[in-house]
XYZ file of N, CA, C and O in Angstrom:
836
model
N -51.470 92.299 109.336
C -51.502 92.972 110.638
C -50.096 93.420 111.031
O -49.198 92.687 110.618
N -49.767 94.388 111.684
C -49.059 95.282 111.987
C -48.229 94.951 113.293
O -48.827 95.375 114.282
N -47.036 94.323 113.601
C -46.762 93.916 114.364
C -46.641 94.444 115.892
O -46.181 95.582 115.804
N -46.841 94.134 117.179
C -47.089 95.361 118.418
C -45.071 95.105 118.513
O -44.391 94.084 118.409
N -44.724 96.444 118.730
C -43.679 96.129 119.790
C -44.135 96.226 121.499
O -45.040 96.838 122.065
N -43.044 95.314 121.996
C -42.343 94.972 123.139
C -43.188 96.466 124.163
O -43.702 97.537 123.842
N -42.928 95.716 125.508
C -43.220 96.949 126.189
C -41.620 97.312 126.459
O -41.532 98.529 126.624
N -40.697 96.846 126.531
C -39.401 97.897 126.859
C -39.161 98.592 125.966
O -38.671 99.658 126.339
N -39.328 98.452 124.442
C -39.572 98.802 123.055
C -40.311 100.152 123.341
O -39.766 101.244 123.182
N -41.520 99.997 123.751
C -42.127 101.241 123.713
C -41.764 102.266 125.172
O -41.913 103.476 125.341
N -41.258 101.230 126.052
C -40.790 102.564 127.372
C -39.313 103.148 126.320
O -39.562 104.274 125.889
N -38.623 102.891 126.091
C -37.668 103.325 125.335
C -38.047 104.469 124.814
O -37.524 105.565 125.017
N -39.442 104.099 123.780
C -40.089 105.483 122.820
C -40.501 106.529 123.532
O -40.329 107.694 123.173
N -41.195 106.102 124.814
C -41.895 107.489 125.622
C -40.600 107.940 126.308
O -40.497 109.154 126.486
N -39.886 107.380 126.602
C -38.751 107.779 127.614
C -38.058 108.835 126.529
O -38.283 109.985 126.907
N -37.487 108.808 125.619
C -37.189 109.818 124.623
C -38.082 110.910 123.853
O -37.696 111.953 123.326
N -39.501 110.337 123.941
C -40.815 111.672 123.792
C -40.462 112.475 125.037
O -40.437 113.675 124.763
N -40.255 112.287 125.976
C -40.613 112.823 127.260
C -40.274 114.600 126.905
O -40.940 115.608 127.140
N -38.935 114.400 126.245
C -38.539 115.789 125.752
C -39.439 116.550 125.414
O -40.053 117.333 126.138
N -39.582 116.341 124.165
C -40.599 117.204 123.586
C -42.041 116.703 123.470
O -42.563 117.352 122.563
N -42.583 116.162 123.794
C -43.735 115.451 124.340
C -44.717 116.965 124.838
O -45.665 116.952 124.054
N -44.839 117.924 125.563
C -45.489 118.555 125.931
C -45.484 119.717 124.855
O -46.629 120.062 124.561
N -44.555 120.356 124.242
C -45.114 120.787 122.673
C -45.362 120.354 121.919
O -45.493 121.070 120.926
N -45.597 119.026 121.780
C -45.750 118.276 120.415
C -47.826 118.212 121.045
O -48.788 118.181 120.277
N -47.862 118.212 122.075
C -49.087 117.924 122.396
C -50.378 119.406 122.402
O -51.581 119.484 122.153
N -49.321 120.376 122.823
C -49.592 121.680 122.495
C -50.373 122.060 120.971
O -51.446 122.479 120.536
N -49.416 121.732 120.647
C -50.001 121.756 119.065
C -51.628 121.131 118.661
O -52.440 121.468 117.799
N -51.642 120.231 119.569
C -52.695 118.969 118.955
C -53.754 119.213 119.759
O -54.858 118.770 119.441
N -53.521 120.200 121.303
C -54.799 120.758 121.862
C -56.141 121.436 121.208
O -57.332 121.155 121.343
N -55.627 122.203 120.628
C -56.594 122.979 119.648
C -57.667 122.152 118.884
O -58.773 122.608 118.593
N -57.318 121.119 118.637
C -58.285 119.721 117.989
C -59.175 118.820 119.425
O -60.225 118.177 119.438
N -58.245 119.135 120.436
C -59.094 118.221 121.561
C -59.863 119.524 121.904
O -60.974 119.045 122.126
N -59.960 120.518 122.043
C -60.904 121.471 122.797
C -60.705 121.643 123.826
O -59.580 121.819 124.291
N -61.711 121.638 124.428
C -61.875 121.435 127.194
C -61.863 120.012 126.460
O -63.029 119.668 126.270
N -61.174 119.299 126.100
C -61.556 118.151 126.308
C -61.029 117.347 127.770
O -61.729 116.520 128.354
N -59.257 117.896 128.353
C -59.337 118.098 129.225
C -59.571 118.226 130.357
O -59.390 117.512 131.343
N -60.055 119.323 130.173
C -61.434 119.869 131.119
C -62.508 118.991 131.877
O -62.833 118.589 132.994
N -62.882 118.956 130.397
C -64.348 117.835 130.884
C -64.544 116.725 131.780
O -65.316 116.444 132.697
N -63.133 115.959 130.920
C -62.490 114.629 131.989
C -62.374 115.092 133.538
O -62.884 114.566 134.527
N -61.575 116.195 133.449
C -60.768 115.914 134.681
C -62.071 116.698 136.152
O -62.397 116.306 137.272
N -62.346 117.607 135.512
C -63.373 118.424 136.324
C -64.445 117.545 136.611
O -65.464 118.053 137.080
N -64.406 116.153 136.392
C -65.847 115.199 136.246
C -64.921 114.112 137.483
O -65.624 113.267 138.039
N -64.038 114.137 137.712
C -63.185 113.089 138.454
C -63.611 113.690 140.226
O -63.726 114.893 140.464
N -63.789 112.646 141.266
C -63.940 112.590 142.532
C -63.133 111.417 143.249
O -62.654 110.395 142.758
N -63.131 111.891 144.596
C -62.512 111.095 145.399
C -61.154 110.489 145.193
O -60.192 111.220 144.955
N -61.018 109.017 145.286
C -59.641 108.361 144.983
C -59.504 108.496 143.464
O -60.334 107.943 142.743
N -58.606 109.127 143.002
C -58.800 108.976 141.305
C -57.436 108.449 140.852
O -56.422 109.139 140.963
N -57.433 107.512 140.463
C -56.437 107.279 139.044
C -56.474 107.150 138.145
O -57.223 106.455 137.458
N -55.160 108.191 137.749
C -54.972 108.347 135.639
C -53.851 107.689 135.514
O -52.775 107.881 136.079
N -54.283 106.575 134.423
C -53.469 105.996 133.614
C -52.583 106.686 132.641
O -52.846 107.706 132.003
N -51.631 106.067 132.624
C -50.953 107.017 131.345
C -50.662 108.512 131.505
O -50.758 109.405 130.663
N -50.284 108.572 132.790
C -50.445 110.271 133.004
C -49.598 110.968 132.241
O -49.612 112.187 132.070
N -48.919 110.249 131.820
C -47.569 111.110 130.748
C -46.705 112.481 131.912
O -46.492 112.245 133.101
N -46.476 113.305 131.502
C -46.176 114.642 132.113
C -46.764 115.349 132.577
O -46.458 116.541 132.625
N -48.005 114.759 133.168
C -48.675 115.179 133.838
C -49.656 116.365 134.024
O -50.067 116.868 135.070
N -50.036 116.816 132.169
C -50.539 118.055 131.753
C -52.026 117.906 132.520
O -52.696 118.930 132.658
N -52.551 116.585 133.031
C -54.089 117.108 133.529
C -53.674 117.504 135.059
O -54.449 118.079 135.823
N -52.623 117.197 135.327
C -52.696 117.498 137.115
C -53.432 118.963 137.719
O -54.214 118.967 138.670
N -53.110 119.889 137.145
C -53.624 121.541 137.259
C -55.247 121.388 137.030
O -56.002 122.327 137.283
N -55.660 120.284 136.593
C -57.266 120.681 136.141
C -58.339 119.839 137.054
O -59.553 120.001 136.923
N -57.750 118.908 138.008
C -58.261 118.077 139.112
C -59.013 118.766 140.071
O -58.337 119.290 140.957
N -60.402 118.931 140.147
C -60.918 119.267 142.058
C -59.347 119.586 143.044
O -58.176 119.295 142.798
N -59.729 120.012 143.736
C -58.814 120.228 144.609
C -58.713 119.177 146.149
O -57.795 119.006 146.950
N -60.054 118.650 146.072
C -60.475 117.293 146.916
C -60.445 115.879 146.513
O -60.866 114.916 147.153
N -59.776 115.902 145.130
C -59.698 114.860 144.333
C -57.942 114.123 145.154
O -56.853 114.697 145.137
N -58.253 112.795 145.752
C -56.572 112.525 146.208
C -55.790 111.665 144.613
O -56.002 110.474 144.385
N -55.168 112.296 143.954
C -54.213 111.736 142.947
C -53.843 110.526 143.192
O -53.543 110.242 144.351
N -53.787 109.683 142.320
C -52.635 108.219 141.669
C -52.288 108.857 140.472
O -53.157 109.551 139.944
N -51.235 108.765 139.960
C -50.880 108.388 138.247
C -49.551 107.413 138.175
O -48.512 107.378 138.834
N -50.061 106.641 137.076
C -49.107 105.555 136.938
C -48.784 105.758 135.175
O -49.628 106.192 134.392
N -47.498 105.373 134.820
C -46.990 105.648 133.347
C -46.006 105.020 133.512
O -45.285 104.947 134.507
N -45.901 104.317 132.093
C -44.550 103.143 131.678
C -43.266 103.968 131.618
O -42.114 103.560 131.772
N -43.579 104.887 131.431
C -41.893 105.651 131.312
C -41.822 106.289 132.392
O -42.787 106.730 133.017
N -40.322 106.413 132.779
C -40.007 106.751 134.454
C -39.403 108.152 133.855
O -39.227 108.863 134.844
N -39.005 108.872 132.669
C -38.764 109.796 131.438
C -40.118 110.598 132.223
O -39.952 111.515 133.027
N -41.298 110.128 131.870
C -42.173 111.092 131.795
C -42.646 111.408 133.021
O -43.049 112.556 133.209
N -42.679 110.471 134.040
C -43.092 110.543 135.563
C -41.929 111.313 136.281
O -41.967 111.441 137.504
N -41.135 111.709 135.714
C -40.009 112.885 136.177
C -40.485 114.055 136.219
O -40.607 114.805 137.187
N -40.818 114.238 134.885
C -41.389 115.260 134.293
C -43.107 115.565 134.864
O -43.660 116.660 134.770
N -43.491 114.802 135.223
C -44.584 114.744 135.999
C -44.432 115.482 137.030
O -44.827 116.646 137.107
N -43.816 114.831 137.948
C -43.323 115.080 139.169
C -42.929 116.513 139.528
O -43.280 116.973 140.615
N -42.199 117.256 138.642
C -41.850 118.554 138.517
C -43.317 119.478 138.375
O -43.569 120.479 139.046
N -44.044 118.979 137.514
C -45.208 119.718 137.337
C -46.056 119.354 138.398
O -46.745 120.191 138.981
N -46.053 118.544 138.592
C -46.746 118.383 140.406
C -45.517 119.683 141.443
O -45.875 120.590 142.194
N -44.817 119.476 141.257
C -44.489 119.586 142.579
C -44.271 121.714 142.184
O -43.891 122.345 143.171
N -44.486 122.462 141.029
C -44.588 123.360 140.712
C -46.409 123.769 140.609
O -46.701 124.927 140.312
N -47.460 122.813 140.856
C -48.608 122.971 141.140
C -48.483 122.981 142.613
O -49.384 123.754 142.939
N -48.080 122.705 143.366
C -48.273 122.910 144.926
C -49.135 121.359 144.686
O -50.197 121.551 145.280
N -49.170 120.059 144.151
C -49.694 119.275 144.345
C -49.803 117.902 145.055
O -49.182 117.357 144.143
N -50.029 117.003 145.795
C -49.636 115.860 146.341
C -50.036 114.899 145.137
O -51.243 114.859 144.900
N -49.209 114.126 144.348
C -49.744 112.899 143.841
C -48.883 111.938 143.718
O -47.783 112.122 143.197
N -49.276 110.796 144.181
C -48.738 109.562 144.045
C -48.159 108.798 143.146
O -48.534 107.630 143.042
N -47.123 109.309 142.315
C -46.892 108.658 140.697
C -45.771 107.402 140.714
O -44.728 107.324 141.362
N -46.136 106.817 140.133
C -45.474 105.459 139.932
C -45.368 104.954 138.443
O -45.999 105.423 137.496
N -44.457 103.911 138.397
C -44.234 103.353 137.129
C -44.616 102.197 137.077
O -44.068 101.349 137.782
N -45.547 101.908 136.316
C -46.588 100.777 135.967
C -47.008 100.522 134.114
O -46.778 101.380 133.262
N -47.591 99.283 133.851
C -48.383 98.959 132.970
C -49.803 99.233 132.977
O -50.509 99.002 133.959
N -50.198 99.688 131.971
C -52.067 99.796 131.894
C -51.896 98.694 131.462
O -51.274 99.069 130.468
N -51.919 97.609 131.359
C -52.400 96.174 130.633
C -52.759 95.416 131.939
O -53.789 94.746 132.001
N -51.860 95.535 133.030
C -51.182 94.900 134.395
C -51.440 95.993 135.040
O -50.358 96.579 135.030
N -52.402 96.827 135.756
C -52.062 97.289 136.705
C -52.001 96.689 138.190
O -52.926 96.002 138.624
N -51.181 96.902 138.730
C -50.636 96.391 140.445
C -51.544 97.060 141.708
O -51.033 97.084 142.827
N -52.823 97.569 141.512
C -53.564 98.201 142.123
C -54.750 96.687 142.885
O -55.164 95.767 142.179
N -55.000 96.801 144.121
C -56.137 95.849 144.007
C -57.455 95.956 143.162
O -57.441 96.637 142.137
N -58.614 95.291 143.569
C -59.495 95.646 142.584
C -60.520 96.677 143.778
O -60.518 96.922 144.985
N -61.165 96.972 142.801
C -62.168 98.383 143.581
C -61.441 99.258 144.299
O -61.735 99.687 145.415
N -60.246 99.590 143.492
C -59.236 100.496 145.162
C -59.592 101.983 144.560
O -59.550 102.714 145.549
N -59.917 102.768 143.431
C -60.448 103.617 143.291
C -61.712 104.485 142.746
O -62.436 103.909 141.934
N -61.988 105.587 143.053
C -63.506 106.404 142.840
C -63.893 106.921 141.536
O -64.993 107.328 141.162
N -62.511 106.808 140.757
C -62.383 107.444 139.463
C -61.276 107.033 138.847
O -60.184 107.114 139.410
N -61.399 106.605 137.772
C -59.947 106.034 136.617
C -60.284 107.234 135.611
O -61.366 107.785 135.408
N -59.218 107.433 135.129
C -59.042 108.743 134.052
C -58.053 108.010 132.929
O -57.226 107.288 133.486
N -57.964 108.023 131.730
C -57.133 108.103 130.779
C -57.365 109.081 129.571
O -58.260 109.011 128.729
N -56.411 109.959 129.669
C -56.474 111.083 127.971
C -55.560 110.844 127.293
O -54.430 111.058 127.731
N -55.747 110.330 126.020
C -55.045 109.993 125.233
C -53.843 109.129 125.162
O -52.699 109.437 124.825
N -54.368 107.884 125.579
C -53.066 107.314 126.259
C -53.324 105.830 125.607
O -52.308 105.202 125.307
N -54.850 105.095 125.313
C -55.048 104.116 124.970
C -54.913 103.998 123.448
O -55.171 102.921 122.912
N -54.477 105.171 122.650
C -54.059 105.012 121.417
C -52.604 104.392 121.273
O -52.233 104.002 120.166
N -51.570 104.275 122.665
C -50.415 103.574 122.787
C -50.270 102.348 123.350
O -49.190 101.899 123.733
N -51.063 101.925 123.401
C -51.055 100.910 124.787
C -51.692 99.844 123.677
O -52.675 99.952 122.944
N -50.319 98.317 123.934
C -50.748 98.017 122.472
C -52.323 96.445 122.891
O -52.770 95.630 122.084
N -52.585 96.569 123.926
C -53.847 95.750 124.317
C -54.601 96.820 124.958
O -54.496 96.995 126.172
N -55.597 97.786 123.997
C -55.995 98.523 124.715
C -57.306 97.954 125.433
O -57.381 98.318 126.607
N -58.480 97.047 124.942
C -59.195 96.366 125.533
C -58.876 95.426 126.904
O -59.716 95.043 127.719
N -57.681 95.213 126.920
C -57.043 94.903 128.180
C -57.127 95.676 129.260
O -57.554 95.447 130.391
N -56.423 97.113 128.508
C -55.934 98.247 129.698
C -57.337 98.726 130.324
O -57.388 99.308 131.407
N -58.890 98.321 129.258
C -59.996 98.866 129.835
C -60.242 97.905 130.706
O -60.479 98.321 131.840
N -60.271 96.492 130.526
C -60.095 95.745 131.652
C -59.786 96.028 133.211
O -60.551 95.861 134.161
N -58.430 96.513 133.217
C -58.100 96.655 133.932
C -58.709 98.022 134.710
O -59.288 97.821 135.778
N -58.630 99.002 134.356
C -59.239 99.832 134.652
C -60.410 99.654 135.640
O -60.251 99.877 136.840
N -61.778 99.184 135.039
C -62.996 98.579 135.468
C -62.712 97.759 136.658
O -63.237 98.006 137.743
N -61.900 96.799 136.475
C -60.848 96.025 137.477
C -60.958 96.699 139.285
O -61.461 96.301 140.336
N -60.135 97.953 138.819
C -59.300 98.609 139.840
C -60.426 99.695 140.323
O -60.308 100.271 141.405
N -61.876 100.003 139.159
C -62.926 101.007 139.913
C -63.726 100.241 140.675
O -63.927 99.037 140.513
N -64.272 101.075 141.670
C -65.136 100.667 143.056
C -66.685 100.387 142.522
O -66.953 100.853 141.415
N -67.299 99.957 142.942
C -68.909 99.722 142.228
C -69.498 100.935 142.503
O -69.275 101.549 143.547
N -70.658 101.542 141.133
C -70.560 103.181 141.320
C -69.686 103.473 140.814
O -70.146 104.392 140.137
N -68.444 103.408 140.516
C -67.457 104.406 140.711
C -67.190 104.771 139.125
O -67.421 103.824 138.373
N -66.706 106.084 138.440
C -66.732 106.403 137.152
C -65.256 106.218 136.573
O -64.190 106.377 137.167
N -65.511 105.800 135.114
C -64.405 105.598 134.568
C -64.539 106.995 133.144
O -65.471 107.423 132.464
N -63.225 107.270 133.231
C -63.527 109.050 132.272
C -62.704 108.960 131.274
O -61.511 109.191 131.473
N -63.104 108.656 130.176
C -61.975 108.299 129.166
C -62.137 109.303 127.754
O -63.163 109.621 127.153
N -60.766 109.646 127.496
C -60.996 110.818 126.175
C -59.620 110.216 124.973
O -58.457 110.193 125.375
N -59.945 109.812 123.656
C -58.656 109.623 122.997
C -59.080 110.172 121.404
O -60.222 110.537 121.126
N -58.066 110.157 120.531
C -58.587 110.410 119.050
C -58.929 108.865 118.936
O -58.773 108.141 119.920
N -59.387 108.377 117.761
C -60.260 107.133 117.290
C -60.475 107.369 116.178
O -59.956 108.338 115.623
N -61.399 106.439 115.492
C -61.385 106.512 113.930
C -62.119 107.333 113.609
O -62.959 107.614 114.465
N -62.174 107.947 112.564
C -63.053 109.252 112.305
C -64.470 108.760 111.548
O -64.550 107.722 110.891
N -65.192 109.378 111.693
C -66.469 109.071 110.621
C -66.224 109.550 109.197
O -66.994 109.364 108.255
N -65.441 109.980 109.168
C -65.120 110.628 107.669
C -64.440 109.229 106.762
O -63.453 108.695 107.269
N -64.925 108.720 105.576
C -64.520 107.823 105.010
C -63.123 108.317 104.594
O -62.166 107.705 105.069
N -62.874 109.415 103.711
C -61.814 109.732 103.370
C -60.525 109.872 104.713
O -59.348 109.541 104.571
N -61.128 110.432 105.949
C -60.182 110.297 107.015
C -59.919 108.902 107.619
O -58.825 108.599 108.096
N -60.811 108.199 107.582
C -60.224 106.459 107.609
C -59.203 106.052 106.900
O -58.169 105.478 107.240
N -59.647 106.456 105.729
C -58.383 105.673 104.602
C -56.770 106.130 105.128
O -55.810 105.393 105.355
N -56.895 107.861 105.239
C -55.721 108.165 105.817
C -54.974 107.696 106.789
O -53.745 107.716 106.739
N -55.851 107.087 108.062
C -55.839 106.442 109.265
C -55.232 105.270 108.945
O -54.154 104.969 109.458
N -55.809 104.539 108.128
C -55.399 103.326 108.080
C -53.831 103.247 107.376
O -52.973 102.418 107.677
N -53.717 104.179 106.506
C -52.144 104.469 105.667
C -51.229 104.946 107.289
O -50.539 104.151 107.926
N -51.372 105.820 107.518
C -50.774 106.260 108.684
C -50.243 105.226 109.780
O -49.084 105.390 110.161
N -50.852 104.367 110.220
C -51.062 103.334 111.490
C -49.584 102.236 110.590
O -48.711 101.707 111.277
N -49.613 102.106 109.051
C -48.548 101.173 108.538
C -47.265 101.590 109.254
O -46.539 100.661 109.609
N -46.885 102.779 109.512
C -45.444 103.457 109.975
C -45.864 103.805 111.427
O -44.945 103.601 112.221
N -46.876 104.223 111.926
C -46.880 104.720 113.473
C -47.285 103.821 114.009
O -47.132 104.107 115.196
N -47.846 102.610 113.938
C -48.076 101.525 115.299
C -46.878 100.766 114.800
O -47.279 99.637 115.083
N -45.791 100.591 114.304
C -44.923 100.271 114.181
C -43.387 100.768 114.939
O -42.512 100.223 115.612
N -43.715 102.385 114.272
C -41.978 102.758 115.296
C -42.447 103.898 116.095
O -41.774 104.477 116.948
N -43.924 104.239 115.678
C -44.237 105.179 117.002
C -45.336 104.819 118.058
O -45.841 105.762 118.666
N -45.742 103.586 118.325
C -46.878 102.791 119.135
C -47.754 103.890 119.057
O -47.586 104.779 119.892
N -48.777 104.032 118.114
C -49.551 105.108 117.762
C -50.440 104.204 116.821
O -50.120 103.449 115.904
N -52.081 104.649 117.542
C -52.820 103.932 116.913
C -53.987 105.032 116.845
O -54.372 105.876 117.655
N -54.438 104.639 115.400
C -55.532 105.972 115.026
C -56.814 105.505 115.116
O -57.690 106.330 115.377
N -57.253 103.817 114.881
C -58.782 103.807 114.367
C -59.422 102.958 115.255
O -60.251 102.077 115.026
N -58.716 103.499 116.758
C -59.378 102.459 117.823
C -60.628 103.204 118.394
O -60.798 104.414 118.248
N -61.663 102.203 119.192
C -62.928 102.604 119.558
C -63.122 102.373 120.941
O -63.730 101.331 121.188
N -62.667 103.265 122.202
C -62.600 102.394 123.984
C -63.609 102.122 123.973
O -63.793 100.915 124.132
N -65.017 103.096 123.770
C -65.778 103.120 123.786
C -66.683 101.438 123.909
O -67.360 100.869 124.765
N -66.309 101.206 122.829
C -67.053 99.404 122.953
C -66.183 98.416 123.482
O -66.508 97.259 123.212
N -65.174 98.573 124.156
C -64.394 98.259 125.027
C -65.442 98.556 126.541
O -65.796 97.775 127.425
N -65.623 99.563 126.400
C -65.985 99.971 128.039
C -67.722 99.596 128.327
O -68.306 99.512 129.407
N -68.439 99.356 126.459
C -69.527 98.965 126.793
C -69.829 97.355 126.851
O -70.970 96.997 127.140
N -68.936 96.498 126.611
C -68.484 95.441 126.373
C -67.871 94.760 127.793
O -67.821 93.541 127.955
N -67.256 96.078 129.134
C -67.230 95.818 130.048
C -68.581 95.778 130.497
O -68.567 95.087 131.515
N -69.744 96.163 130.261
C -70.496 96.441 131.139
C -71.179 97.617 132.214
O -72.220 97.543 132.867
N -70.248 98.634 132.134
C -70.104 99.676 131.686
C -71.774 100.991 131.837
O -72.491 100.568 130.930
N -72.364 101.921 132.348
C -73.265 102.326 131.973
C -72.696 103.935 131.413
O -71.997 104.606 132.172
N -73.019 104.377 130.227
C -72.455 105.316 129.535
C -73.139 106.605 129.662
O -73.974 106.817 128.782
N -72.971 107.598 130.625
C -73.497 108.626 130.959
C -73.632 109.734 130.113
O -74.660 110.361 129.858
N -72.058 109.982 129.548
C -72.122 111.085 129.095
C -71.357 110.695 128.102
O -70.596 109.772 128.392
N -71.274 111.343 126.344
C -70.391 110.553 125.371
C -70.332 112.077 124.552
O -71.211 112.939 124.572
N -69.266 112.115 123.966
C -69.302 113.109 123.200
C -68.179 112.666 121.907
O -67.304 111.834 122.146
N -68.290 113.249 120.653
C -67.388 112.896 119.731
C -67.580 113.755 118.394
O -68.637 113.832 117.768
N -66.264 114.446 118.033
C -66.696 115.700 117.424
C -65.049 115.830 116.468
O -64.240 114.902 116.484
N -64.816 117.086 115.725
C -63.373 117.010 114.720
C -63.959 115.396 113.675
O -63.231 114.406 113.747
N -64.912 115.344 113.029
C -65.241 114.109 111.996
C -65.144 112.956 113.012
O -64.749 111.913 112.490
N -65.311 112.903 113.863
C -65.374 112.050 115.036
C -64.317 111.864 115.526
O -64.213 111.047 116.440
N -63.489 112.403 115.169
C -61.859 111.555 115.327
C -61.644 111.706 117.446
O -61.295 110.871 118.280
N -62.021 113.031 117.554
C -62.224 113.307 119.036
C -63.647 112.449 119.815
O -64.793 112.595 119.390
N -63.182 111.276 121.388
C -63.469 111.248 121.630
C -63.901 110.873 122.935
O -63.259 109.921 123.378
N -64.940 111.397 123.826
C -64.768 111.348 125.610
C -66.084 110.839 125.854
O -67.070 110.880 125.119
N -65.971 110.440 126.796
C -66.559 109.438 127.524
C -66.961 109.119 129.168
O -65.937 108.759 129.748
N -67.874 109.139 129.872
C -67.909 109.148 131.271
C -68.699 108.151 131.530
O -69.840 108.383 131.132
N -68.561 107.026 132.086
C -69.271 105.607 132.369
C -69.055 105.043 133.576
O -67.901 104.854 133.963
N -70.133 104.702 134.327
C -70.593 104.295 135.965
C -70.481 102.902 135.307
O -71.001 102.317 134.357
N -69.234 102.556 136.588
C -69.495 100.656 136.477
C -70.768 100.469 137.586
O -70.742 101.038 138.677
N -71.640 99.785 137.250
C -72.585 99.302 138.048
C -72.796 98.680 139.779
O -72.486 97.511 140.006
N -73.143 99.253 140.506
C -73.142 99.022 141.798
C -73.095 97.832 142.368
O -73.288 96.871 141.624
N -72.841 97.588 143.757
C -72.345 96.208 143.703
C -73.965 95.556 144.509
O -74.731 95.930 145.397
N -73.903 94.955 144.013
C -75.944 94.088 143.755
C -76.161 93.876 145.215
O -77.215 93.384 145.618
């Protein structure tokens, strides 16, 4: 097994992605599709996104949707911030852990994460938490790459993950999915496509009895 680094270890790494972080992601759109889209246009009310990085979903939110985003690097929540504040947008961004979030529980209508639980080195945690912090009813919208159905693209996955969950906290053959059904979780809408490697997700935590 593959050792996790440190979380200052990995704010270090995003804090220096932050640069080029939004063309490097450019590139890799074309493989996610609206994936995007789908997430964010599906989000209501109080919403928080984990992992907001630079903040590329902010432009694609309802316009009645009130923003949170929280991200380990204060690098990328800069960079956020700018793109908020060049959307004409109000959002609340802070620097936090998805493992630990500092939110009470049920404090929002919608949790969002895109592509963010492939870094986060307890990601069954960070779904934890998540579920945690949504309101009963309330939807959790999750989109990341994951392991592919392609045998031959596994093998690659698994070669790959020896050098990138190592010095780039990059993980290829994870599944939120049974994370979020494992919370309990009711799974509305699921989609998974590119040999599966792409995949999103929209799930109602269950009302409060």
């Amino acid at each position: 097994m593959v050792k996790q680094p440190g979380v200052a270890r990995i704010r270090r790494h995003w804090d220096r992605q932050s640069v080029t972080y939004d063309s490097k992601m450019a590139r890799a759109e074309q493989m996610f599709g609206d994936t995007r889209d789908w997430v964010c246009r599906q989000a209501t009310g109080q919403v928080l996104e984990v992992a907001v990085g630079t903040g590329l979903n902010l432009g694609l939110y309802p316009e009645h949707a009130a923003l949170t985003g929280m991200d380990l690097s204060p690098a990328m929540l800069d960079r956020a911030r700018r793109h908020a504040a060049e959307l004409g947008r109000a959002v609340d961004l802070r620097v936090g852990d998805a493992q630990h979030l500092e939110f009470d529980d049920a404090s929002f209508d919608t949790v969002v994460c895109t592509f963010g639980l492939c870094a986060v080195p307890d990601d069954g945690g960070a779904v934890d938490e998540m579920v945690r912090v949504l309101r009963p009813g309330g939807l959790l919208l999750l989109a990341d790459h994951v392991v592919s159905t392609s045998a031959p693209l596994r093998l690659l996955q698994a070669v790959a993950e020896l050098y990138s969950v190592r010095f780039q906290n990059e993980h290829f053959r994870r599944r939120p999915i049974l994370h979020v059904r494992a919370a309990g979780l009711d799974v509305e809408r699921h989609d998974r496509f590119t040999r599966g490697v792409v995949e999103r997700l929209a799930a109602r935590k269950p009302a409060a009895g």
